[in-house]
mmCIF file of C-alpha atoms in Angstrom:
data_model
loop_
_atom_site.group_PDB
_atom_site.id
_atom_site.type_symbol
_atom_site.label_atom_id
_atom_site.label_comp_id
_atom_site.label_asym_id
_atom_site.label_seq_id
_atom_site.Cartn_x
_atom_site.Cartn_y
_atom_site.Cartn_z
ATOM 1 C CA MET A 766 -37.967 11.455 -35.393
ATOM 2 C CA ARG A 767 -37.296 8.521 -37.688
ATOM 3 C CA GLN A 768 -36.281 5.168 -36.204
ATOM 4 C CA GLY A 769 -33.067 3.896 -37.774
ATOM 5 C CA TRP A 770 -31.139 0.637 -37.663
ATOM 6 C CA ARG A 771 -27.584 0.041 -38.753
ATOM 7 C CA TRP A 772 -27.453 -2.819 -41.226
ATOM 8 C CA PHE A 773 -24.148 -4.145 -42.518
ATOM 9 C CA GLY A 774 -25.517 -5.677 -45.700
ATOM 10 C CA PRO A 775 -26.714 -9.036 -46.969
ATOM 11 C CA GLU A 776 -24.040 -10.972 -45.053
ATOM 12 C CA ALA A 777 -24.985 -9.379 -41.707
ATOM 13 C CA PRO A 778 -26.239 -11.691 -38.923
ATOM 14 C CA VAL A 779 -29.372 -9.509 -38.603
ATOM 15 C CA THR A 780 -31.690 -9.791 -41.610
ATOM 16 C CA LEU A 781 -33.963 -7.088 -42.994
ATOM 17 C CA ASP A 782 -37.015 -8.990 -41.802
ATOM 18 C CA GLU A 783 -35.531 -9.031 -38.307
ATOM 19 C CA VAL A 784 -34.977 -5.269 -38.580
ATOM 20 C CA ARG A 785 -38.680 -4.888 -39.363
ATOM 21 C CA GLN A 786 -39.500 -6.827 -36.205
ATOM 22 C CA THR A 787 -37.634 -4.269 -34.082
ATOM 23 C CA GLY A 788 -39.956 -1.495 -35.273
ATOM 24 C CA ALA A 789 -37.208 0.394 -37.110
ATOM 25 C CA THR A 790 -38.219 1.936 -40.431
ATOM 26 C CA ASN A 791 -35.064 3.648 -41.694
ATOM 27 C CA ILE A 792 -31.894 1.802 -42.631
ATOM 28 C CA VAL A 793 -28.379 3.084 -41.993
ATOM 29 C CA SER A 794 -25.941 1.267 -44.269
ATOM 30 C CA SER A 795 -22.830 1.532 -46.391
ATOM 31 C CA LEU A 796 -21.007 -0.240 -49.183
ATOM 32 C CA HIS A 797 -18.504 -1.864 -46.843
ATOM 33 C CA GLN A 798 -17.320 -4.157 -49.611
ATOM 34 C CA VAL A 799 -15.879 -1.236 -51.597
ATOM 35 C CA PRO A 800 -12.197 -0.557 -50.782
ATOM 36 C CA ILE A 801 -11.486 2.761 -49.072
ATOM 37 C CA GLY A 802 -10.819 5.449 -51.663
ATOM 38 C CA ARG A 803 -12.490 3.665 -54.581
ATOM 39 C CA VAL A 804 -15.418 5.546 -56.124
ATOM 40 C CA TRP A 805 -18.885 4.177 -55.417
ATOM 41 C CA THR A 806 -20.823 3.802 -58.652
ATOM 42 C CA GLU A 807 -24.453 4.773 -58.955
ATOM 43 C CA ALA A 808 -25.231 1.196 -60.007
ATOM 44 C CA GLU A 809 -23.714 -0.194 -56.780
ATOM 45 C CA VAL A 810 -25.643 2.239 -54.618
ATOM 46 C CA ALA A 811 -28.864 1.555 -56.530
ATOM 47 C CA GLU A 812 -28.394 -2.185 -56.096
ATOM 48 C CA ARG A 813 -28.066 -1.844 -52.308
ATOM 49 C CA LYS A 814 -31.007 0.562 -52.207
ATOM 50 C CA SER A 815 -33.167 -1.885 -54.165
ATOM 51 C CA LEU A 816 -32.222 -4.696 -51.798
ATOM 52 C CA ILE A 817 -33.275 -2.593 -48.806
ATOM 53 C CA GLU A 818 -36.390 -0.965 -50.237
ATOM 54 C CA THR A 819 -37.942 -3.778 -52.292
ATOM 55 C CA THR A 820 -40.725 -4.807 -49.940
ATOM 56 C CA PRO A 821 -41.923 -8.430 -49.953
ATOM 57 C CA ALA A 822 -45.684 -8.935 -50.010
ATOM 58 C CA GLY A 823 -47.202 -8.396 -46.596
ATOM 59 C CA ARG A 824 -44.087 -6.749 -45.137
ATOM 60 C CA SER A 825 -43.655 -3.174 -43.913
ATOM 61 C CA PRO A 826 -41.404 -0.935 -46.038
ATOM 62 C CA LEU A 827 -37.860 0.089 -45.156
ATOM 63 C CA ILE A 828 -36.080 3.216 -46.403
ATOM 64 C CA TRP A 829 -32.334 3.691 -46.812
ATOM 65 C CA SER A 830 -31.995 7.134 -45.256
ATOM 66 C CA VAL A 831 -28.388 7.357 -44.076
ATOM 67 C CA VAL A 832 -25.057 6.315 -45.519
ATOM 68 C CA GLU A 833 -22.670 5.505 -42.693
ATOM 69 C CA SER A 834 -20.084 6.013 -43.973
ATOM 70 C CA ILE A 835 -18.247 7.021 -47.124
ATOM 71 C CA PRO A 836 -14.727 6.509 -45.724
ATOM 72 C CA ILE A 837 -12.306 9.404 -46.001
ATOM 73 C CA PRO A 838 -8.897 8.175 -47.212
ATOM 74 C CA ASP A 839 -5.947 8.643 -44.904
ATOM 75 C CA ALA A 840 -4.260 10.923 -47.442
ATOM 76 C CA VAL A 841 -6.981 13.555 -46.913
ATOM 77 C CA LYS A 842 -6.376 13.570 -43.169
ATOM 78 C CA ARG A 843 -2.627 13.950 -43.675
ATOM 79 C CA MET A 844 -2.671 16.373 -46.611
ATOM 80 C CA GLY A 845 -5.998 18.187 -46.589
ATOM 81 C CA GLY A 846 -6.815 19.972 -49.833
ATOM 82 C CA LYS A 847 -3.617 18.724 -51.456
ATOM 83 C CA ALA A 848 -5.154 15.236 -51.679
ATOM 84 C CA LYS A 849 -7.120 16.362 -54.723
ATOM 85 C CA ALA A 850 -7.612 12.974 -56.359
ATOM 86 C CA GLU A 851 -8.907 11.412 -53.141
ATOM 87 C CA ILE A 852 -11.309 14.307 -52.532
ATOM 88 C CA GLU A 853 -12.600 14.161 -56.091
ATOM 89 C CA ALA A 854 -13.224 10.430 -55.703
ATOM 90 C CA TRP A 855 -15.106 11.087 -52.453
ATOM 91 C CA ILE A 856 -17.296 13.680 -54.182
ATOM 92 C CA ALA A 857 -18.022 11.188 -56.962
ATOM 93 C CA SER A 858 -19.230 8.678 -54.357
ATOM 94 C CA LEU A 859 -21.354 11.392 -52.773
ATOM 95 C CA GLU A 860 -22.895 12.133 -56.158
ATOM 96 C CA ALA A 861 -23.786 8.468 -56.597
ATOM 97 C CA VAL A 862 -25.509 8.509 -53.214
ATOM 98 C CA ALA A 863 -27.373 11.709 -54.071
ATOM 99 C CA ALA A 864 -28.492 10.281 -57.417
ATOM 100 C CA CYS A 865 -30.211 7.501 -55.470
ATOM 101 C CA ASP A 866 -31.999 10.017 -53.206
ATOM 102 C CA ILE A 867 -30.259 9.121 -49.959
ATOM 103 C CA PRO A 868 -30.240 12.421 -48.042
ATOM 104 C CA ILE A 869 -27.741 11.949 -45.176
ATOM 105 C CA VAL A 870 -24.072 10.945 -45.181
ATOM 106 C CA CYS A 871 -22.159 10.281 -41.966
ATOM 107 C CA TYR A 872 -18.352 10.348 -41.799
ATOM 108 C CA ASN A 873 -15.546 10.733 -39.286
ATOM 109 C CA PHE A 874 -12.098 12.300 -39.330
ATOM 110 C CA MET A 875 -10.202 10.166 -36.816
ATOM 111 C CA PRO A 876 -6.611 9.551 -37.967
ATOM 112 C CA VAL A 877 -5.195 5.996 -38.215
ATOM 113 C CA VAL A 878 -7.670 4.428 -35.755
ATOM 114 C CA ASP A 879 -11.434 4.701 -35.836
ATOM 115 C CA TRP A 880 -13.572 3.932 -32.773
ATOM 116 C CA THR A 881 -11.393 2.091 -30.272
ATOM 117 C CA ARG A 882 -12.068 -0.484 -27.562
ATOM 118 C CA THR A 883 -9.866 -2.897 -25.604
ATOM 119 C CA GLU A 884 -12.556 -5.535 -24.862
ATOM 120 C CA LEU A 885 -15.532 -6.675 -26.914
ATOM 121 C CA ASP A 886 -17.232 -9.000 -24.401
ATOM 122 C CA TYR A 887 -16.770 -7.478 -20.957
ATOM 123 C CA GLU A 888 -19.159 -9.266 -18.618
ATOM 124 C CA ILE A 889 -21.411 -6.934 -16.646
ATOM 125 C CA GLU A 890 -23.437 -7.647 -13.517
ATOM 126 C CA THR A 891 -26.451 -9.021 -15.405
ATOM 127 C CA GLY A 892 -24.393 -11.668 -17.217
ATOM 128 C CA ALA A 893 -24.704 -9.811 -20.514
ATOM 129 C CA THR A 894 -21.546 -8.504 -22.144
ATOM 130 C CA ALA A 895 -20.565 -5.024 -23.259
ATOM 131 C CA MET A 896 -17.717 -3.370 -25.089
ATOM 132 C CA ARG A 897 -15.152 -1.635 -22.912
ATOM 133 C CA PHE A 898 -12.204 0.737 -23.088
ATOM 134 C CA ASP A 899 -9.783 -0.022 -20.271
ATOM 135 C CA HIS A 900 -7.164 2.711 -19.970
ATOM 136 C CA GLU A 901 -4.601 0.476 -18.258
ATOM 137 C CA ARG A 902 -4.915 -2.239 -20.911
ATOM 138 C CA PHE A 903 -4.704 0.411 -23.622
ATOM 139 C CA ALA A 904 -1.526 1.847 -22.079
ATOM 140 C CA ALA A 905 -0.074 -1.674 -21.780
ATOM 141 C CA PHE A 906 -0.678 -2.204 -25.497
ATOM 142 C CA ASP A 907 0.726 1.198 -26.468
ATOM 143 C CA LEU A 908 3.867 0.942 -24.323
ATOM 144 C CA HIS A 909 4.706 -2.762 -24.444
ATOM 145 C CA VAL A 910 3.098 -4.306 -27.534
ATOM 146 C CA LEU A 911 3.127 -1.462 -30.015
ATOM 147 C CA GLN A 912 6.209 0.054 -28.328
ATOM 148 C CA ARG A 913 5.403 3.404 -29.871
ATOM 149 C CA ALA A 914 8.289 5.835 -30.006
ATOM 150 C CA GLY A 915 7.795 8.657 -27.508
ATOM 151 C CA ALA A 916 4.812 7.013 -25.822
ATOM 152 C CA GLU A 917 6.334 7.012 -22.336
ATOM 153 C CA ALA A 918 6.307 10.814 -22.209
ATOM 154 C CA GLU A 919 2.511 10.798 -22.612
ATOM 155 C CA TYR A 920 1.829 8.703 -19.513
ATOM 156 C CA SER A 921 2.403 9.552 -15.853
ATOM 157 C CA ALA A 922 4.880 7.543 -13.806
ATOM 158 C CA GLU A 923 1.947 5.820 -12.082
ATOM 159 C CA ASP A 924 0.359 5.003 -15.453
ATOM 160 C CA ARG A 925 3.610 3.452 -16.654
ATOM 161 C CA VAL A 926 3.969 1.295 -13.550
ATOM 162 C CA ARG A 927 0.390 0.048 -13.779
ATOM 163 C CA ALA A 928 0.663 -0.564 -17.524
ATOM 164 C CA ARG A 929 3.736 -2.730 -17.025
ATOM 165 C CA ALA A 930 1.998 -4.728 -14.309
ATOM 166 C CA VAL A 931 -1.012 -5.267 -16.569
ATOM 167 C CA PHE A 932 1.200 -6.291 -19.493
ATOM 168 C CA GLU A 933 3.243 -8.731 -17.416
ATOM 169 C CA ALA A 934 0.042 -10.398 -16.208
ATOM 170 C CA MET A 935 -1.355 -10.830 -19.705
ATOM 171 C CA THR A 936 -1.173 -14.214 -21.404
ATOM 172 C CA GLU A 937 -0.009 -14.593 -24.991
ATOM 173 C CA ALA A 938 -3.640 -15.148 -25.975
ATOM 174 C CA GLU A 939 -4.701 -11.927 -24.248
ATOM 175 C CA ILE A 940 -1.932 -9.981 -25.978
ATOM 176 C CA ALA A 941 -2.999 -11.410 -29.323
ATOM 177 C CA GLU A 942 -6.635 -10.539 -28.604
ATOM 178 C CA ILE A 943 -6.074 -6.891 -27.669
ATOM 179 C CA THR A 944 -3.764 -6.537 -30.667
ATOM 180 C CA ARG A 945 -6.482 -7.929 -32.922
ATOM 181 C CA ILE A 946 -9.163 -5.660 -31.445
ATOM 182 C CA ILE A 947 -7.141 -2.465 -31.769
ATOM 183 C CA THR A 948 -5.395 -3.079 -35.105
ATOM 184 C CA SER A 949 -8.093 -4.995 -36.974
ATOM 185 C CA ALA A 950 -10.753 -2.414 -37.676
ATOM 186 C CA LEU A 951 -13.975 -2.754 -35.674
ATOM 187 C CA PRO A 952 -17.354 -3.104 -37.451
ATOM 188 C CA GLY A 953 -18.245 -0.099 -39.558
ATOM 189 C CA SER A 954 -14.773 1.316 -39.125
ATOM 190 C CA THR A 955 -13.448 3.571 -41.832
ATOM 191 C CA THR A 956 -9.905 2.362 -41.317
ATOM 192 C CA GLU A 957 -8.404 -0.853 -42.627
ATOM 193 C CA PRO A 958 -6.912 -3.745 -40.619
ATOM 194 C CA MET A 959 -3.212 -3.351 -39.855
ATOM 195 C CA THR A 960 -0.299 -5.332 -38.489
ATOM 196 C CA VAL A 961 1.676 -3.899 -35.570
ATOM 197 C CA PRO A 962 4.559 -2.822 -37.872
ATOM 198 C CA GLY A 963 2.039 -1.344 -40.294
ATOM 199 C CA PHE A 964 0.409 0.495 -37.389
ATOM 200 C CA ARG A 965 3.760 2.028 -36.418
ATOM 201 C CA ASP A 966 4.341 3.115 -40.006
ATOM 202 C CA LYS A 967 0.914 4.789 -40.169
ATOM 203 C CA LEU A 968 1.569 6.683 -36.951
ATOM 204 C CA ALA A 969 4.937 7.871 -38.238
ATOM 205 C CA GLN A 970 3.218 9.445 -41.243
ATOM 206 C CA TYR A 971 1.447 11.850 -38.863
ATOM 207 C CA THR A 972 4.655 13.260 -37.412
ATOM 208 C CA GLY A 973 4.257 17.030 -37.187
ATOM 209 C CA ILE A 974 0.457 17.002 -37.597
ATOM 210 C CA ASP A 975 -1.078 18.561 -34.496
ATOM 211 C CA ALA A 976 -4.724 19.372 -33.751
ATOM 212 C CA GLY A 977 -4.536 22.720 -35.556
ATOM 213 C CA LYS A 978 -3.164 21.181 -38.718
ATOM 214 C CA LEU A 979 -5.596 18.256 -38.682
ATOM 215 C CA ARG A 980 -8.497 20.675 -38.197
ATOM 216 C CA GLN A 981 -7.286 22.739 -41.132
ATOM 217 C CA HIS A 982 -7.182 19.612 -43.272
ATOM 218 C CA LEU A 983 -10.783 18.831 -42.332
ATOM 219 C CA ILE A 984 -11.817 22.387 -43.150
ATOM 220 C CA GLU A 985 -10.137 22.117 -46.551
ATOM 221 C CA PHE A 986 -11.970 18.851 -47.164
ATOM 222 C CA LEU A 987 -15.298 20.428 -46.191
ATOM 223 C CA GLU A 988 -14.667 23.490 -48.351
ATOM 224 C CA ALA A 989 -14.254 21.125 -51.290
ATOM 225 C CA VAL A 990 -17.178 18.761 -50.667
ATOM 226 C CA THR A 991 -19.944 20.840 -49.096
ATOM 227 C CA PRO A 992 -20.802 22.735 -52.316
ATOM 228 C CA ALA A 993 -21.475 19.385 -53.997
ATOM 229 C CA ALA A 994 -23.528 18.169 -51.031
ATOM 230 C CA GLU A 995 -25.510 21.390 -50.770
ATOM 231 C CA ALA A 996 -26.262 21.438 -54.498
ATOM 232 C CA ARG A 997 -27.652 17.908 -54.299
ATOM 233 C CA GLY A 998 -29.612 18.287 -51.066
ATOM 234 C CA VAL A 999 -27.369 15.990 -49.018
ATOM 235 C CA LYS A 1000 -26.519 16.670 -45.371
ATOM 236 C CA LEU A 1001 -23.016 15.743 -44.218
ATOM 237 C CA THR A 1002 -22.798 14.689 -40.577
ATOM 238 C CA LEU A 1003 -19.491 14.456 -38.726
ATOM 239 C CA HIS A 1004 -19.332 11.729 -36.080
ATOM 240 C CA PRO A 1005 -17.501 12.603 -32.842
ATOM 241 C CA ASP A 1006 -14.179 11.049 -31.916
ATOM 242 C CA ASP A 1007 -14.535 7.782 -30.010
ATOM 243 C CA PRO A 1008 -13.223 8.026 -27.365
ATOM 244 C CA PRO A 1009 -13.153 11.841 -27.475
ATOM 245 C CA ARG A 1010 -9.508 12.402 -26.636
ATOM 246 C CA PRO A 1011 -6.100 11.882 -28.276
ATOM 247 C CA LEU A 1012 -4.910 8.303 -28.760
ATOM 248 C CA PHE A 1013 -1.430 7.083 -29.736
ATOM 249 C CA GLY A 1014 -0.168 10.655 -29.757
ATOM 250 C CA LEU A 1015 -2.626 11.540 -32.530
ATOM 251 C CA PRO A 1016 -4.808 14.646 -32.353
ATOM 252 C CA ARG A 1017 -8.590 14.440 -32.150
ATOM 253 C CA ILE A 1018 -10.666 17.368 -33.384
ATOM 254 C CA ALA A 1019 -14.337 16.375 -32.983
ATOM 255 C CA SER A 1020 -14.528 15.801 -29.243
ATOM 256 C CA THR A 1021 -16.160 18.911 -27.759
ATOM 257 C CA ALA A 1022 -18.702 21.625 -28.509
ATOM 258 C CA ASP A 1023 -15.859 24.035 -29.281
ATOM 259 C CA ASP A 1024 -14.458 21.598 -31.843
ATOM 260 C CA TYR A 1025 -17.749 21.545 -33.726
ATOM 261 C CA ALA A 1026 -18.244 25.303 -33.401
ATOM 262 C CA ALA A 1027 -14.863 25.895 -35.057
ATOM 263 C CA LEU A 1028 -15.870 23.739 -38.034
ATOM 264 C CA PHE A 1029 -19.299 25.316 -38.420
ATOM 265 C CA ASP A 1030 -17.782 28.802 -38.221
ATOM 266 C CA ALA A 1031 -15.178 27.923 -40.836
ATOM 267 C CA VAL A 1032 -17.632 26.222 -43.228
ATOM 268 C CA PRO A 1033 -21.098 27.700 -42.558
ATOM 269 C CA SER A 1034 -22.837 25.793 -45.364
ATOM 270 C CA PRO A 1035 -26.114 24.208 -44.171
ATOM 271 C CA ALA A 1036 -24.809 20.950 -45.646
ATOM 272 C CA ASN A 1037 -22.086 20.898 -42.979
ATOM 273 C CA GLY A 1038 -23.792 19.073 -40.129
ATOM 274 C CA MET A 1039 -23.317 16.875 -37.102
ATOM 275 C CA CYS A 1040 -23.860 13.254 -36.201
ATOM 276 C CA TYR A 1041 -24.829 13.718 -32.577
ATOM 277 C CA CYS A 1042 -23.511 10.630 -30.739
ATOM 278 C CA THR A 1043 -24.365 10.625 -27.050
ATOM 279 C CA GLY A 1044 -22.092 7.672 -26.349
ATOM 280 C CA SER A 1045 -18.940 9.187 -27.809
ATOM 281 C CA LEU A 1046 -19.510 12.688 -26.438
ATOM 282 C CA GLY A 1047 -20.707 11.295 -23.104
ATOM 283 C CA VAL A 1048 -17.352 9.708 -22.304
ATOM 284 C CA ARG A 1049 -16.085 13.202 -21.426
ATOM 285 C CA ALA A 1050 -17.496 14.473 -18.138
ATOM 286 C CA ASP A 1051 -17.043 18.071 -19.330
ATOM 287 C CA ASN A 1052 -19.397 17.603 -22.298
ATOM 288 C CA ASP A 1053 -22.893 18.893 -21.428
ATOM 289 C CA LEU A 1054 -24.945 16.747 -23.786
ATOM 290 C CA PRO A 1055 -28.311 18.570 -23.609
ATOM 291 C CA ALA A 1056 -26.503 21.899 -24.048
ATOM 292 C CA ILE A 1057 -24.635 20.567 -27.097
ATOM 293 C CA ALA A 1058 -27.914 19.356 -28.613
ATOM 294 C CA ARG A 1059 -29.511 22.748 -27.970
ATOM 295 C CA ARG A 1060 -26.547 24.729 -29.313
ATOM 296 C CA PHE A 1061 -26.223 22.818 -32.575
ATOM 297 C CA ALA A 1062 -29.859 21.763 -33.010
ATOM 298 C CA GLU A 1063 -30.162 23.015 -36.588
ATOM 299 C CA ARG A 1064 -26.976 21.167 -37.549
ATOM 300 C CA ILE A 1065 -28.075 17.772 -36.204
ATOM 301 C CA HIS A 1066 -29.454 15.462 -38.888
ATOM 302 C CA PHE A 1067 -28.375 12.039 -37.655
ATOM 303 C CA VAL A 1068 -28.336 10.804 -34.064
ATOM 304 C CA HIS A 1069 -26.612 7.893 -32.317
ATOM 305 C CA LEU A 1070 -28.332 7.257 -29.000
ATOM 306 C CA ARG A 1071 -26.367 5.137 -26.551
ATOM 307 C CA ALA A 1072 -24.939 5.523 -23.076
ATOM 308 C CA THR A 1073 -21.504 4.909 -21.630
ATOM 309 C CA LYS A 1074 -20.442 4.557 -18.019
ATOM 310 C CA ARG A 1075 -17.212 6.187 -16.909
ATOM 311 C CA GLU A 1076 -15.264 4.047 -14.470
ATOM 312 C CA GLY A 1077 -13.297 4.991 -11.382
ATOM 313 C CA ASP A 1078 -10.167 6.300 -13.092
ATOM 314 C CA GLY A 1079 -12.228 8.654 -15.277
ATOM 315 C CA ARG A 1080 -10.547 7.351 -18.414
ATOM 316 C CA SER A 1081 -11.915 3.819 -18.664
ATOM 317 C CA PHE A 1082 -15.538 3.271 -19.650
ATOM 318 C CA HIS A 1083 -17.925 0.613 -20.851
ATOM 319 C CA GLU A 1084 -21.128 0.610 -22.840
ATOM 320 C CA SER A 1085 -24.103 0.756 -20.478
ATOM 321 C CA ALA A 1086 -27.771 0.086 -21.121
ATOM 322 C CA HIS A 1087 -29.347 2.950 -23.060
ATOM 323 C CA LEU A 1088 -31.165 4.498 -20.073
ATOM 324 C CA GLU A 1089 -28.327 3.948 -17.609
ATOM 325 C CA GLY A 1090 -24.748 5.198 -17.502
ATOM 326 C CA ASP A 1091 -23.729 8.828 -17.663
ATOM 327 C CA VAL A 1092 -26.165 10.089 -20.315
ATOM 328 C CA ASP A 1093 -29.399 11.817 -19.283
ATOM 329 C CA MET A 1094 -31.312 10.399 -22.230
ATOM 330 C CA VAL A 1095 -34.601 12.069 -21.312
ATOM 331 C CA ALA A 1096 -33.001 15.526 -21.241
ATOM 332 C CA VAL A 1097 -31.224 14.827 -24.531
ATOM 333 C CA LEU A 1098 -34.403 13.661 -26.266
ATOM 334 C CA LYS A 1099 -36.332 16.694 -25.027
ATOM 335 C CA GLU A 1100 -33.859 18.914 -26.884
ATOM 336 C CA LEU A 1101 -33.907 16.793 -30.037
ATOM 337 C CA VAL A 1102 -37.704 16.564 -30.115
ATOM 338 C CA ALA A 1103 -38.007 20.335 -29.702
ATOM 339 C CA GLU A 1104 -35.851 20.811 -32.804
ATOM 340 C CA ASP A 1105 -37.472 18.023 -34.789
ATOM 341 C CA ARG A 1106 -40.932 19.554 -34.312
ATOM 342 C CA LYS A 1107 -39.769 22.596 -36.272
ATOM 343 C CA ARG A 1108 -38.952 20.504 -39.343
ATOM 344 C CA ASP A 1109 -40.982 19.096 -42.185
ATOM 345 C CA ALA A 1110 -41.199 15.337 -42.662
ATOM 346 C CA ALA A 1111 -38.402 15.212 -45.223
ATOM 347 C CA SER A 1112 -35.870 16.821 -42.887
ATOM 348 C CA GLN A 1113 -36.683 15.002 -39.649
ATOM 349 C CA MET A 1114 -33.739 13.540 -37.787
ATOM 350 C CA VAL A 1115 -32.909 9.862 -38.134
ATOM 351 C CA PHE A 1116 -31.867 8.250 -34.871
ATOM 352 C CA ARG A 1117 -30.659 4.769 -34.138
ATOM 353 C CA SER A 1118 -30.057 2.840 -30.947
ATOM 354 C CA ASP A 1119 -26.296 2.583 -31.120
ATOM 355 C CA HIS A 1120 -24.410 -0.407 -29.762
ATOM 356 C CA GLY A 1121 -26.092 -2.789 -27.397
ATOM 357 C CA HIS A 1122 -25.341 -5.447 -24.847
ATOM 358 C CA ARG A 1123 -24.862 -8.996 -26.023
ATOM 359 C CA MET A 1124 -27.609 -10.730 -24.096
ATOM 360 C CA LEU A 1125 -30.135 -13.581 -24.037
ATOM 361 C CA ASP A 1126 -29.948 -15.756 -27.132
ATOM 362 C CA ASP A 1127 -27.322 -13.506 -28.746
ATOM 363 C CA LEU A 1128 -24.815 -14.871 -26.215
ATOM 364 C CA ASN A 1129 -25.018 -18.154 -28.100
ATOM 365 C CA LYS A 1130 -24.780 -16.695 -31.605
ATOM 366 C CA THR A 1131 -22.167 -15.134 -33.812
ATOM 367 C CA VAL A 1132 -22.900 -11.415 -33.659
ATOM 368 C CA THR A 1133 -21.298 -8.270 -35.005
ATOM 369 C CA PRO A 1134 -19.390 -6.683 -32.061
ATOM 370 C CA GLY A 1135 -21.410 -3.767 -30.747
ATOM 371 C CA TYR A 1136 -24.351 -4.585 -32.994
ATOM 372 C CA PRO A 1137 -26.271 -7.579 -31.626
ATOM 373 C CA ALA A 1138 -29.984 -7.699 -32.422
ATOM 374 C CA ILE A 1139 -31.485 -8.084 -28.961
ATOM 375 C CA GLY A 1140 -29.448 -5.473 -27.088
ATOM 376 C CA ARG A 1141 -30.107 -2.874 -29.764
ATOM 377 C CA MET A 1142 -33.800 -3.777 -29.894
ATOM 378 C CA ARG A 1143 -34.017 -3.278 -26.131
ATOM 379 C CA GLY A 1144 -32.405 0.122 -26.553
ATOM 380 C CA LEU A 1145 -34.727 1.098 -29.394
ATOM 381 C CA ALA A 1146 -37.772 0.073 -27.356
ATOM 382 C CA GLU A 1147 -36.596 2.149 -24.382
ATOM 383 C CA LEU A 1148 -35.905 5.177 -26.562
ATOM 384 C CA ARG A 1149 -39.262 4.814 -28.282
ATOM 385 C CA GLY A 1150 -40.898 4.788 -24.853
ATOM 386 C CA ILE A 1151 -39.294 8.128 -23.980
ATOM 387 C CA LEU A 1152 -40.444 9.610 -27.280
ATOM 388 C CA TYR A 1153 -44.026 8.489 -26.702
ATOM 389 C CA ALA A 1154 -43.898 9.954 -23.199
ATOM 390 C CA LEU A 1155 -42.730 13.257 -24.704
ATOM 391 C CA GLY A 1156 -45.661 13.180 -27.129
ATOM 392 C CA ALA A 1157 -43.400 12.550 -30.098
ATOM 393 C CA VAL A 1158 -44.663 9.507 -31.972
ATOM 394 C CA PRO A 1159 -41.620 8.092 -33.799
ATOM 395 C CA ASN A 1160 -41.909 7.005 -37.414
#
């Protein structure tokens, strides 16, 4: 398995030399500076690839192996195959990536909001900080800040009482902070920052789109793009919903094994693959992570390894250390290694230690939320240790 590291580009707090020091060899990156929906040019992709892969004298080489992500415009999620211009633009970006020999593209299909948290620096027992999703704070935002039409019907009476109590105890600064976190896209998000009124408008555009319709729109998208990916040797990998359940009354369709099975059955192309994210899938207690890895082994080309810890209410969670929390990382890696041993070098999985605690010197630095250097390096070292113990020397 190939050791990856998510790098946000030349302005990122973590430099390429620092990535080398972690032991990672494969870069996961994207052209975040390109507006969503605008075609990536081959020249832009080649420029980023050259930046990553031009190796200074005496340094170890890095390879750009995964694009995470080419954002899918909102129109595709709302209209499916009818969003022809947007799909054609997405294929053109894919072709630019393929022309530069980058073999894996990750994407997600979460409507309006991408990965969602309510706190970015939740202090844990060690004094480090983690990202957290607090259900009560989320409900307080939905009901009393966003004031989403129809939201009350989606919460129990007890939820509504607790949400009001949480909201009434929040300071103006806390309200502003949770609003910023939820509406101003998190790092690597494939949605754009929004105001609260703009957020309401976006949600209204999804009126009448249920899980069945959203899934059909994704299938129509895949039917259009997988022939291009397959012809150019690119694997598409769908990231799970994060968290893996409906938010703001919006459907989620990549949350369970059955969700993925439906997509693979509908579009059986070998280019239609999975980004296997243990953190996102692990939030649901009913997701059997080793079984999912075993069931879809041939479809897994890109792996996010992280762990989450479900809290007492079963709906709140926080990011745990990579070998703690609710993910049996050893059992997961056994399944992934078994599959990876069947593959040639060119088709080996790329994995990355996903998210990490803000700890040690990173507590005193400006860091990208979820992507500090030290916490991710700790995770990568722990994962590498498991791989060595399994007799799988990572590269």
